[in-house]
Amino acid sequence: MSLGPDAPSMPSFLLKIRRGEGPFYGSLKRIASRILSSGFPLPRFLYPVGRFFFELHHAVEMTLRWLVSYFYSEPLFRCRCESVGKRFKVWRMPFIAGHPKIYIGDDVNFFGRIDVFTGRLFDEPRLIIGNRVDLGHQTMFILNKEIVIEDDVNVASNVRFMDTDAHPRDTMARIADLPPEPEEVKPVRVCRYAWIGHNVFILKGVTIGEGAIVGVNSVVVSDIPPYCVAMGNPARVVVKNIDKNIDKGRAAV
């Protein structure tokens, strides 16, 4: 049975429903809206069963992720690095673009995706990560010369480290797709016991002092003194001389 040449096409039919044109399409829109906004009517007595399968789902997921990490991701990434210390843990295969030389200390944790991108200016750009460093999900290193993360540093998620602006300042050089001048590349260093908050950008030439804290959503364009709290865009010191007591090798801040 043919619908005939005047029958609306599927995109046209769906568009009429979205617009709710007339009583018929308006009724279909209300029905579709109720279906899409509703939840599955699960009886209360099934909640314990559902809770069991919820916990089972996560247990299976974490077990599979650990197996992939232990037998696949960590060994392959270790082979890619120049050196990796003891008890290194990586939850997802890091993404490496370019030719960085990577050095990792003992008891380092990569929580989630870690990206490293290098430019073409220098032959041996180096990423050096000290002992007992935790890197959060979606940490990114844009590396041309050197980025150093010292011992006992905590890095939250969505943090970006950049030792270059990635493009030259000169307008015509950018149009010509030229790399930055070598003098525009300046190493980055995060000193021991520092804590870098969520969604922070640390730009070229910056040194984060020992035990310093950088607040969330900050953009760091200049050095941060030791044992202080800095935040903002650009980041400025808001608290000085925070607690310097060291407990079991980490800053108690």
Short mmCIF file of C-alpha atoms in Angstrom, two decimals:
data_model
loop_
_atom_site.label_atom_id
_atom_site.label_comp_id
_atom_site.label_asym_id
_atom_site.label_seq_id
_atom_site.Cartn_x
_atom_site.Cartn_y
_atom_site.Cartn_z
CA MET A 1 0.00 0.00 0.00
CA SER A 2 1.44 3.31 -1.09
CA LEU A 3 1.18 6.43 1.06
CA GLY A 4 0.91 8.55 -2.05
CA PRO A 5 2.97 11.48 -3.28
CA ASP A 6 1.41 13.91 -0.78
CA ALA A 7 2.38 11.90 2.29
CA PRO A 8 4.92 13.77 4.46
CA SER A 9 8.48 12.49 4.58
CA MET A 10 9.88 11.23 7.87
CA PRO A 11 11.92 14.44 8.59
CA SER A 12 8.84 16.53 7.79
CA PHE A 13 6.65 14.32 9.98
CA LEU A 14 9.04 14.61 12.94
CA LEU A 15 9.31 18.37 12.45
CA LYS A 16 5.52 18.72 12.59
CA ILE A 17 5.54 16.79 15.88
CA ARG A 18 8.26 19.01 17.33
CA ARG A 19 6.26 22.09 16.36
CA GLY A 20 2.97 20.57 17.55
CA GLU A 21 1.11 21.70 14.45
CA GLY A 22 -2.62 21.21 14.89
CA PRO A 23 -4.51 18.88 17.26
CA PHE A 24 -3.10 15.63 15.85
CA TYR A 25 0.57 16.56 15.95
CA GLY A 26 0.07 18.42 19.22
CA SER A 27 -1.24 15.20 20.81
CA LEU A 28 1.73 13.26 19.48
CA LYS A 29 4.09 15.90 20.88
CA ARG A 30 2.51 15.69 24.35
CA ILE A 31 2.69 11.88 24.31
CA ALA A 32 6.32 11.91 23.20
CA SER A 33 7.16 14.53 25.85
CA ARG A 34 5.62 12.41 28.62
CA ILE A 35 7.48 9.30 27.46
CA LEU A 36 10.84 11.05 27.20
CA SER A 37 10.50 12.75 30.60
CA SER A 38 9.25 9.70 32.47
CA GLY A 39 11.22 6.99 34.24
CA PHE A 40 10.78 3.24 34.28
CA PRO A 41 8.16 2.41 36.95
CA LEU A 42 10.24 0.14 39.18
CA PRO A 43 8.32 -1.27 42.17
CA ARG A 44 9.80 -0.44 45.57
CA PHE A 45 10.28 -4.08 46.55
CA LEU A 46 12.73 -4.49 43.64
CA TYR A 47 15.06 -1.74 44.95
CA PRO A 48 17.35 -4.18 46.84
CA VAL A 49 17.73 -6.23 43.67
CA GLY A 50 18.46 -3.13 41.63
CA ARG A 51 20.99 -1.95 44.22
CA PHE A 52 22.77 -5.31 44.05
CA PHE A 53 23.09 -5.12 40.26
CA PHE A 54 24.21 -1.48 40.50
CA GLU A 55 27.08 -2.47 42.81
CA LEU A 56 27.82 -5.53 40.67
CA HIS A 57 28.03 -3.37 37.56
CA HIS A 58 30.65 -1.10 39.15
CA ALA A 59 32.57 -4.02 40.61
CA VAL A 60 32.79 -5.69 37.21
CA GLU A 61 33.69 -2.41 35.52
CA MET A 62 36.49 -1.64 38.01
CA THR A 63 37.82 -5.19 37.80
CA LEU A 64 37.96 -5.10 34.00
CA ARG A 65 39.58 -1.67 34.07
CA TRP A 66 42.21 -2.91 36.54
CA LEU A 67 42.94 -5.97 34.40
CA VAL A 68 43.38 -3.85 31.26
CA SER A 69 45.61 -1.43 33.17
CA TYR A 70 47.71 -4.13 34.81
CA PHE A 71 48.27 -6.36 31.80
CA TYR A 72 48.11 -3.85 28.93
CA SER A 73 48.13 -0.08 29.52
CA GLU A 74 50.77 0.17 32.25
CA PRO A 75 53.31 -2.22 30.65
CA LEU A 76 53.03 -0.58 27.22
CA PHE A 77 53.28 2.94 28.60
CA ARG A 78 56.24 1.93 30.78
CA CYS A 79 58.02 0.81 27.61
CA ARG A 80 57.35 4.23 26.05
CA CYS A 81 58.97 6.11 28.97
CA GLU A 82 62.66 6.66 29.59
CA SER A 83 62.25 5.52 33.19
CA VAL A 84 59.35 4.59 35.49
CA GLY A 85 59.65 3.95 39.23
CA LYS A 86 58.03 1.40 41.47
CA ARG A 87 54.29 1.00 42.06
CA PHE A 88 53.24 3.14 39.11
CA LYS A 89 49.48 3.07 38.46
CA VAL A 90 47.69 4.20 35.32
CA TRP A 91 43.93 3.84 34.82
CA ARG A 92 43.82 4.65 31.11
CA MET A 93 46.38 4.53 28.36
CA PRO A 94 48.01 8.00 28.19
CA PHE A 95 47.96 9.74 24.82
CA ILE A 96 51.41 10.82 23.62
CA ALA A 97 51.86 12.96 20.52
CA GLY A 98 55.38 13.75 19.40
CA HIS A 99 58.76 12.81 20.83
CA PRO A 100 58.83 13.65 24.56
CA LYS A 101 61.25 11.95 26.93
CA ILE A 102 59.23 10.98 30.00
CA TYR A 103 60.69 10.24 33.44
CA ILE A 104 58.41 9.03 36.25
CA GLY A 105 59.30 8.40 39.89
CA ASP A 106 57.97 5.98 42.50
CA ASP A 107 54.34 5.71 43.67
CA VAL A 108 52.90 7.85 40.87
CA ASN A 109 49.19 7.63 40.03
CA PHE A 110 47.55 8.65 36.75
CA PHE A 111 43.84 8.93 37.52
CA GLY A 112 42.11 8.91 34.13
CA ARG A 113 43.26 10.29 30.81
CA ILE A 114 46.67 11.99 30.60
CA ASP A 115 47.76 13.73 27.37
CA VAL A 116 51.24 14.87 26.35
CA PHE A 117 51.72 16.97 23.20
CA THR A 118 55.12 18.13 21.96
CA GLY A 119 56.22 20.66 19.35
CA ARG A 120 59.00 20.51 16.81
CA LEU A 121 61.43 23.08 18.23
CA PHE A 122 63.72 20.95 20.40
CA ASP A 123 65.12 17.46 19.93
CA GLU A 124 64.54 16.18 23.48
CA PRO A 125 61.60 17.81 25.29
CA ARG A 126 61.42 16.38 28.81
CA LEU A 127 58.52 15.65 31.14
CA ILE A 128 59.84 14.83 34.60
CA ILE A 129 57.42 13.60 37.29
CA GLY A 130 58.77 13.01 40.78
CA ASN A 131 57.82 10.57 43.51
CA ARG A 132 54.32 10.23 44.99
CA VAL A 133 52.66 12.48 42.42
CA ASP A 134 48.93 12.19 41.71
CA LEU A 135 47.63 13.44 38.35
CA GLY A 136 43.88 13.87 37.92
CA HIS A 137 41.69 13.02 34.95
CA GLN A 138 42.30 14.99 31.73
CA THR A 139 45.61 16.49 32.80
CA MET A 140 47.38 17.83 29.72
CA PHE A 141 51.03 18.72 29.11
CA ILE A 142 51.88 20.91 26.13
CA LEU A 143 55.60 20.35 26.12
CA ASN A 144 58.32 21.82 23.96
CA LYS A 145 61.34 21.99 26.26
CA GLU A 146 60.79 20.92 29.89
CA ILE A 147 58.04 20.53 32.48
CA VAL A 148 59.00 19.30 35.94
CA ILE A 149 56.56 18.08 38.61
CA GLU A 150 58.48 17.53 41.84
CA ASP A 151 57.77 15.07 44.67
CA ASP A 152 54.45 14.90 46.53
CA VAL A 153 52.49 17.15 44.18
CA ASN A 154 48.72 16.72 43.84
CA VAL A 155 47.11 17.75 40.55
CA ALA A 156 43.31 17.80 40.23
CA SER A 157 41.38 17.13 37.01
CA ASN A 158 41.35 19.23 33.82
CA VAL A 159 44.69 20.90 34.55
CA ARG A 160 46.88 22.12 31.69
CA PHE A 161 50.64 22.75 31.78
CA MET A 162 52.18 24.70 28.90
CA ASP A 163 55.82 25.71 28.44
CA THR A 164 54.92 27.65 25.29
CA ASP A 165 52.02 29.60 23.84
CA ALA A 166 51.89 26.94 21.09
CA HIS A 167 51.92 29.65 18.41
CA PRO A 168 54.33 32.55 17.75
CA ARG A 169 53.38 36.04 18.85
CA ASP A 170 54.18 37.53 15.46
CA THR A 171 51.05 37.73 13.33
CA MET A 172 52.68 36.88 10.00
CA ALA A 173 54.52 33.93 11.56
CA ARG A 174 51.20 32.53 12.79
CA ILE A 175 49.65 32.96 9.34
CA ALA A 176 52.63 31.09 7.86
CA ASP A 177 52.09 28.28 10.40
CA LEU A 178 55.58 28.72 11.83
CA PRO A 179 56.49 27.45 15.31
CA PRO A 180 57.24 29.86 18.18
CA GLU A 181 60.75 31.26 18.43
CA PRO A 182 63.00 29.19 20.76
CA GLU A 183 63.28 32.12 23.17
CA GLU A 184 59.48 32.09 23.59
CA VAL A 185 59.66 28.60 25.13
CA LYS A 186 60.18 28.71 28.91
CA PRO A 187 60.24 25.66 31.22
CA VAL A 188 57.59 25.07 33.88
CA ARG A 189 58.30 23.74 37.38
CA VAL A 190 55.90 22.72 40.15
CA CYS A 191 57.83 22.36 43.40
CA ARG A 192 57.26 19.67 46.00
CA TYR A 193 54.13 19.54 48.17
CA ALA A 194 52.20 21.87 45.83
CA TRP A 195 48.49 21.35 45.20
CA ILE A 196 46.99 22.36 41.84
CA GLY A 197 43.21 22.75 41.83
CA HIS A 198 40.63 21.78 39.24
CA ASN A 199 40.69 23.39 35.78
CA VAL A 200 43.93 25.36 36.31
CA PHE A 201 46.13 26.59 33.46
CA ILE A 202 49.85 26.92 34.25
CA LEU A 203 51.59 28.83 31.48
CA LYS A 204 55.16 29.09 30.26
CA GLY A 205 58.01 30.10 32.52
CA VAL A 206 56.02 29.64 35.73
CA THR A 207 57.40 28.14 38.94
CA ILE A 208 54.88 27.06 41.56
CA GLY A 209 56.64 27.31 44.93
CA GLU A 210 56.98 24.55 47.49
CA GLY A 211 53.76 23.81 49.34
CA ALA A 212 51.74 26.39 47.36
CA ILE A 213 48.05 25.92 46.55
CA VAL A 214 46.52 27.11 43.28
CA GLY A 215 42.74 27.54 43.46
CA VAL A 216 40.24 26.20 40.94
CA ASN A 217 39.84 27.85 37.52
CA SER A 218 43.03 29.88 37.94
CA VAL A 219 45.34 30.95 35.12
CA VAL A 220 48.92 31.17 36.37
CA VAL A 221 51.13 33.50 34.32
CA SER A 222 53.82 34.35 36.90
CA ASP A 223 55.65 32.60 39.73
CA ILE A 224 53.74 31.62 42.87
CA PRO A 225 55.74 31.93 46.14
CA PRO A 226 56.15 28.94 48.48
CA TYR A 227 53.47 28.12 51.05
CA CYS A 228 50.76 30.48 49.90
CA VAL A 229 47.34 30.27 48.25
CA ALA A 230 46.87 31.84 44.81
CA MET A 231 43.77 32.05 42.67
CA GLY A 232 42.13 34.04 39.90
CA ASN A 233 42.80 35.02 36.30
CA PRO A 234 45.59 35.97 36.39
CA ALA A 235 46.35 34.13 39.65
CA ARG A 236 47.25 36.33 42.60
CA VAL A 237 48.32 35.45 46.13
CA VAL A 238 45.40 35.65 48.55
CA VAL A 239 46.87 33.87 51.60
CA LYS A 240 50.51 33.82 52.73
CA ASN A 241 52.48 31.62 55.10
CA ILE A 242 50.10 28.65 55.24
CA ASP A 243 50.90 25.73 57.54
CA LYS A 244 54.32 24.26 56.72
CA ASN A 245 54.06 21.14 58.92
CA ILE A 246 55.02 17.98 57.09
CA ASP A 247 53.20 14.75 57.95
CA LYS A 248 54.56 11.53 56.50
CA GLY A 249 56.26 13.23 53.60
CA ARG A 250 53.33 15.41 52.52
CA ALA A 251 52.43 19.00 53.26
CA ALA A 252 49.66 19.41 55.83
CA VAL A 253 47.81 22.29 54.27
#
